[in-house]
CSV table of N, CA and C in Angstrom, one decimal:
chain,number,residue,atom,x,y,z
A,20,MET,N,31.4,25.4,-66.1
A,20,MET,CA,30.2,25.1,-65.3
A,20,MET,C,30.6,24.3,-64.1
A,21,PRO,N,30.2,24.7,-62.9
A,21,PRO,CA,30.6,24.0,-61.7
A,21,PRO,C,29.9,22.6,-61.6
A,22,THR,N,30.6,21.7,-61.0
A,22,THR,CA,30.0,20.4,-60.8
A,22,THR,C,29.0,20.4,-59.6
A,23,MET,N,28.3,19.4,-59.4
A,23,MET,CA,27.3,19.3,-58.3
A,23,MET,C,28.0,19.6,-57.0
A,24,SER,N,29.1,18.9,-56.7
A,24,SER,CA,29.8,19.1,-55.5
A,24,SER,C,30.3,20.5,-55.3
A,25,GLU,N,30.7,21.2,-56.4
A,25,GLU,CA,31.1,22.6,-56.3
A,25,GLU,C,30.0,23.6,-56.0
A,26,SER,N,28.8,23.2,-56.4
A,26,SER,CA,27.7,24.1,-56.3
A,26,SER,C,27.0,24.0,-55.0
A,27,MET,N,27.3,23.0,-54.2
A,27,MET,CA,26.7,22.8,-52.9
A,27,MET,C,27.4,23.4,-51.8
A,28,ALA,N,26.7,23.9,-50.8
A,28,ALA,CA,27.3,24.3,-49.5
A,28,ALA,C,27.6,23.1,-48.7
A,29,LEU,N,28.8,23.0,-48.1
A,29,LEU,CA,29.2,21.9,-47.3
A,29,LEU,C,29.1,22.4,-45.8
A,30,VAL,N,28.3,21.7,-45.0
A,30,VAL,CA,28.1,22.1,-43.6
A,30,VAL,C,28.4,21.0,-42.6
A,31,GLY,N,29.1,21.4,-41.6
A,31,GLY,CA,29.3,20.5,-40.4
A,31,GLY,C,28.6,21.1,-39.2
A,32,LEU,N,27.9,20.3,-38.5
A,32,LEU,CA,27.1,20.8,-37.3
A,32,LEU,C,27.6,20.1,-36.0
A,33,ASP,N,27.9,20.8,-35.0
A,33,ASP,CA,28.2,20.3,-33.7
A,33,ASP,C,27.0,20.6,-32.8
A,34,VAL,N,26.2,19.7,-32.6
A,34,VAL,CA,24.8,19.9,-32.0
A,34,VAL,C,24.9,19.7,-30.5
A,35,HIS,N,24.4,20.7,-29.7
A,35,HIS,CA,24.2,20.6,-28.3
A,35,HIS,C,22.8,21.0,-27.9
A,36,GLN,N,22.3,20.7,-26.8
A,36,GLN,CA,21.0,21.1,-26.4
A,36,GLN,C,20.6,22.5,-26.5
A,37,ALA,N,21.5,23.4,-26.0
A,37,ALA,CA,21.2,24.9,-26.0
A,37,ALA,C,21.8,25.6,-27.2
A,38,GLN,N,22.8,25.0,-27.9
A,38,GLN,CA,23.5,25.8,-28.9
A,38,GLN,C,24.1,24.8,-29.9
A,39,THR,N,24.1,25.2,-31.2
A,39,THR,CA,24.7,24.4,-32.3
A,39,THR,C,25.8,25.3,-33.0
A,40,VAL,N,26.9,24.7,-33.2
A,40,VAL,CA,27.9,25.5,-34.0
A,40,VAL,C,27.9,24.9,-35.4
A,41,ALA,N,27.7,25.8,-36.4
A,41,ALA,CA,27.7,25.4,-37.8
A,41,ALA,C,28.9,25.9,-38.5
A,42,ALA,N,29.7,25.0,-39.2
A,42,ALA,CA,30.8,25.4,-40.1
A,42,ALA,C,30.3,25.2,-41.5
A,43,VAL,N,30.4,26.3,-42.3
A,43,VAL,CA,30.0,26.3,-43.7
A,43,VAL,C,31.2,26.5,-44.6
A,44,LEU,N,31.3,25.7,-45.6
A,44,LEU,CA,32.3,25.9,-46.6
A,44,LEU,C,31.7,26.0,-48.0
A,45,ASP,N,32.2,27.1,-48.7
A,45,ASP,CA,31.8,27.2,-50.1
A,45,ASP,C,32.9,26.7,-51.0
A,46,PRO,N,32.7,25.5,-51.6
A,46,PRO,CA,33.8,24.8,-52.3
A,46,PRO,C,34.3,25.7,-53.5
A,47,ARG,N,33.5,26.5,-54.1
A,47,ARG,CA,34.0,27.3,-55.3
A,47,ARG,C,35.0,28.3,-54.8
A,48,SER,N,34.6,29.1,-53.8
A,48,SER,CA,35.5,30.2,-53.4
A,48,SER,C,36.5,29.8,-52.3
A,49,GLY,N,36.2,28.8,-51.6
A,49,GLY,CA,37.0,28.4,-50.4
A,49,GLY,C,36.7,29.1,-49.2
A,50,GLU,N,35.6,30.0,-49.3
A,50,GLU,CA,35.2,30.8,-48.1
A,50,GLU,C,34.7,29.8,-47.0
A,51,ARG,N,35.1,30.1,-45.8
A,51,ARG,CA,34.6,29.3,-44.6
A,51,ARG,C,34.0,30.3,-43.6
A,52,ARG,N,33.0,29.9,-42.9
A,52,ARG,CA,32.5,30.7,-41.8
A,52,ARG,C,31.9,29.8,-40.8
A,53,LEU,N,31.9,30.3,-39.5
A,53,LEU,CA,31.3,29.6,-38.4
A,53,LEU,C,30.1,30.5,-37.9
A,54,GLU,N,29.0,29.8,-37.5
A,54,GLU,CA,27.9,30.4,-37.0
A,54,GLU,C,27.4,29.7,-35.7
A,55,ARG,N,27.0,30.4,-34.7
A,55,ARG,CA,26.4,29.9,-33.5
A,55,ARG,C,24.9,30.0,-33.6
A,56,LEU,N,24.2,28.9,-33.5
A,56,LEU,CA,22.8,28.8,-33.6
A,56,LEU,C,22.3,28.6,-32.2
A,57,ARG,N,21.6,29.5,-31.6
A,57,ARG,CA,21.1,29.4,-30.2
A,57,ARG,C,19.7,28.9,-30.2
A,58,GLY,N,19.4,28.0,-29.4
A,58,GLY,CA,18.0,27.4,-29.2
A,58,GLY,C,18.0,25.9,-29.5
A,59,ALA,N,16.9,25.4,-29.3
A,59,ALA,CA,16.7,23.9,-29.5
A,59,ALA,C,17.1,23.5,-30.9
A,60,PRO,N,17.9,22.5,-31.0
A,60,PRO,CA,18.3,22.1,-32.4
A,60,PRO,C,17.2,21.7,-33.3
A,61,SER,N,16.1,21.1,-32.8
A,61,SER,CA,15.0,20.7,-33.6
A,61,SER,C,14.3,22.0,-34.2
A,62,ALA,N,14.5,23.1,-33.6
A,62,ALA,CA,13.9,24.4,-34.1
A,62,ALA,C,14.9,25.2,-35.0
A,63,VAL,N,16.2,25.2,-34.7
A,63,VAL,CA,17.1,26.1,-35.4
A,63,VAL,C,17.9,25.5,-36.5
A,64,VAL,N,18.2,24.2,-36.4
A,64,VAL,CA,19.1,23.6,-37.4
A,64,VAL,C,18.4,23.6,-38.8
A,65,VAL,N,17.2,23.1,-38.9
A,65,VAL,CA,16.6,23.0,-40.3
A,65,VAL,C,16.4,24.4,-40.8
A,66,GLY,N,15.9,25.3,-40.0
A,66,GLY,CA,15.8,26.7,-40.5
A,66,GLY,C,17.1,27.3,-41.0
A,67,PHE,N,18.2,27.0,-40.3
A,67,PHE,CA,19.5,27.5,-40.8
A,67,PHE,C,19.8,26.9,-42.2
A,68,LEU,N,19.6,25.6,-42.3
A,68,LEU,CA,19.9,24.9,-43.6
A,68,LEU,C,19.1,25.5,-44.7
A,69,GLU,N,17.8,25.8,-44.4
A,69,GLU,CA,16.9,26.4,-45.4
A,69,GLU,C,17.3,27.8,-45.9
A,70,ARG,N,18.0,28.5,-45.0
A,70,ARG,CA,18.4,29.9,-45.3
A,70,ARG,C,19.6,29.9,-46.2
A,71,LEU,N,20.4,28.9,-46.3
A,71,LEU,CA,21.6,28.9,-47.2
A,71,LEU,C,21.1,29.0,-48.6
A,72,GLU,N,21.9,29.7,-49.4
A,72,GLU,CA,21.5,30.1,-50.8
A,72,GLU,C,21.6,29.0,-51.8
A,73,ARG,N,22.0,27.8,-51.5
A,73,ARG,CA,22.2,26.7,-52.5
A,73,ARG,C,21.9,25.4,-51.9
A,74,PRO,N,21.9,24.3,-52.7
A,74,PRO,CA,21.8,23.0,-52.1
A,74,PRO,C,22.8,22.7,-51.1
A,75,VAL,N,22.5,21.8,-50.2
A,75,VAL,CA,23.4,21.6,-49.0
A,75,VAL,C,23.8,20.1,-48.9
A,76,ARG,N,25.0,19.9,-48.5
A,76,ARG,CA,25.4,18.6,-48.0
A,76,ARG,C,25.9,18.8,-46.6
A,77,ALA,N,25.3,18.1,-45.7
A,77,ALA,CA,25.7,18.4,-44.3
A,77,ALA,C,25.9,17.1,-43.5
A,78,VAL,N,26.6,17.2,-42.4
A,78,VAL,CA,26.8,16.2,-41.4
A,78,VAL,C,26.6,16.8,-40.1
A,79,TYR,N,26.2,16.0,-39.1
A,79,TYR,CA,26.1,16.5,-37.8
A,79,TYR,C,26.5,15.5,-36.7
A,80,GLU,N,26.9,16.0,-35.6
A,80,GLU,CA,27.3,15.1,-34.5
A,80,GLU,C,26.4,15.6,-33.3
A,81,ALA,N,25.8,14.6,-32.7
A,81,ALA,CA,24.9,14.9,-31.6
A,81,ALA,C,24.9,13.8,-30.6
A,82,GLU,N,24.2,14.1,-29.5
A,82,GLU,CA,24.1,13.1,-28.4
A,82,GLU,C,23.4,11.9,-29.0
A,83,PRO,N,23.3,10.7,-28.3
A,83,PRO,CA,22.7,9.5,-28.9
A,83,PRO,C,21.3,9.7,-29.4
A,84,MET,N,20.5,10.6,-28.9
A,84,MET,CA,19.1,10.8,-29.4
A,84,MET,C,19.0,11.7,-30.5
A,85,GLY,N,20.0,12.5,-30.9
A,85,GLY,CA,20.0,13.3,-32.0
A,85,GLY,C,19.2,14.6,-31.9
A,86,PHE,N,18.7,14.9,-30.7
A,86,PHE,CA,18.0,16.2,-30.4
A,86,PHE,C,16.8,16.4,-31.3
A,87,GLY,N,16.2,15.4,-31.9
A,87,GLY,CA,15.0,15.5,-32.7
A,87,GLY,C,15.2,16.2,-34.1
A,88,ILE,N,16.4,16.3,-34.6
A,88,ILE,CA,16.7,16.9,-35.9
A,88,ILE,C,16.1,16.0,-37.0
A,89,ASP,N,15.3,16.6,-37.9
A,89,ASP,CA,14.8,15.9,-39.1
A,89,ASP,C,15.2,16.7,-40.3
A,90,PRO,N,16.4,16.6,-40.8
A,90,PRO,CA,16.8,17.4,-42.0
A,90,PRO,C,16.0,17.1,-43.2
A,91,SER,N,15.3,16.1,-43.3
A,91,SER,CA,14.4,15.8,-44.5
A,91,SER,C,13.3,16.8,-44.6
A,92,ARG,N,13.1,17.7,-43.6
A,92,ARG,CA,12.1,18.7,-43.7
A,92,ARG,C,12.5,19.9,-44.5
A,93,THR,N,13.7,20.0,-44.9
A,93,THR,CA,14.1,21.1,-45.7
A,93,THR,C,13.6,21.0,-47.1
A,94,GLY,N,13.2,22.1,-47.7
A,94,GLY,CA,12.7,22.1,-49.0
A,94,GLY,C,13.8,22.2,-50.1
A,95,LYS,N,15.0,22.2,-49.7
A,95,LYS,CA,16.1,22.4,-50.6
A,95,LYS,C,16.5,21.1,-51.3
A,96,ARG,N,17.1,21.3,-52.4
A,96,ARG,CA,17.7,20.1,-53.1
A,96,ARG,C,19.0,19.8,-52.3
A,97,SER,N,18.9,18.8,-51.4
A,97,SER,CA,20.0,18.5,-50.6
A,97,SER,C,20.3,17.0,-50.6
A,98,ARG,N,21.6,16.8,-50.4
A,98,ARG,CA,22.0,15.4,-50.2
A,98,ARG,C,21.6,15.0,-48.8
A,99,PRO,N,21.4,13.7,-48.6
A,99,PRO,CA,21.0,13.2,-47.2
A,99,PRO,C,22.1,13.7,-46.2
A,100,VAL,N,21.6,14.0,-45.0
A,100,VAL,CA,22.4,14.4,-43.9
A,100,VAL,C,22.9,13.2,-43.2
A,101,ALA,N,24.2,13.1,-43.0
A,101,ALA,CA,24.7,12.0,-42.2
A,101,ALA,C,24.8,12.4,-40.7
A,102,ALA,N,24.3,11.5,-39.9
A,102,ALA,CA,24.4,11.8,-38.4
A,102,ALA,C,25.4,10.9,-37.8
A,103,VAL,N,26.3,11.5,-37.0
A,103,VAL,CA,27.3,10.8,-36.2
A,103,VAL,C,26.8,10.8,-34.8
A,104,ARG,N,26.4,9.7,-34.2
A,104,ARG,CA,26.0,9.7,-32.9
A,104,ARG,C,27.1,9.5,-31.9
A,105,ARG,N,27.2,10.3,-30.9
A,105,ARG,CA,28.3,10.2,-29.9
A,105,ARG,C,27.9,9.0,-29.0
A,106,ILE,N,28.8,8.1,-28.8
A,106,ILE,CA,28.5,7.0,-27.9
A,106,ILE,C,29.2,7.3,-26.5
A,107,PRO,N,28.4,7.4,-25.5
A,107,PRO,CA,28.9,7.7,-24.2
A,107,PRO,C,30.0,6.7,-23.7
A,108,PRO,N,31.1,7.2,-23.1
A,108,PRO,CA,32.1,6.2,-22.6
A,108,PRO,C,31.6,5.3,-21.6
A,109,ARG,N,32.1,4.1,-21.5
A,109,ARG,CA,31.7,3.2,-20.4
A,109,ARG,C,32.4,3.4,-19.1
């Protein structure tokens, strides 16, 4: 029987205003895939996470304002999403 971490999809998101790149890893099979999500992150990211076939653990990197992403809107059993905010250079 798979453990919780083996049954979750692991997702990394590189968020930009016009496009987001999502890297998805299936820990059971080792399968990896990249997807380009076109459109406003607040509209496309949560929908993408909802379409995955299993619970999700995700992290994302975005500009300081985060582009309005609210991962808590997903109806999936998911671990909290960690946000890494890019700090502009001085």
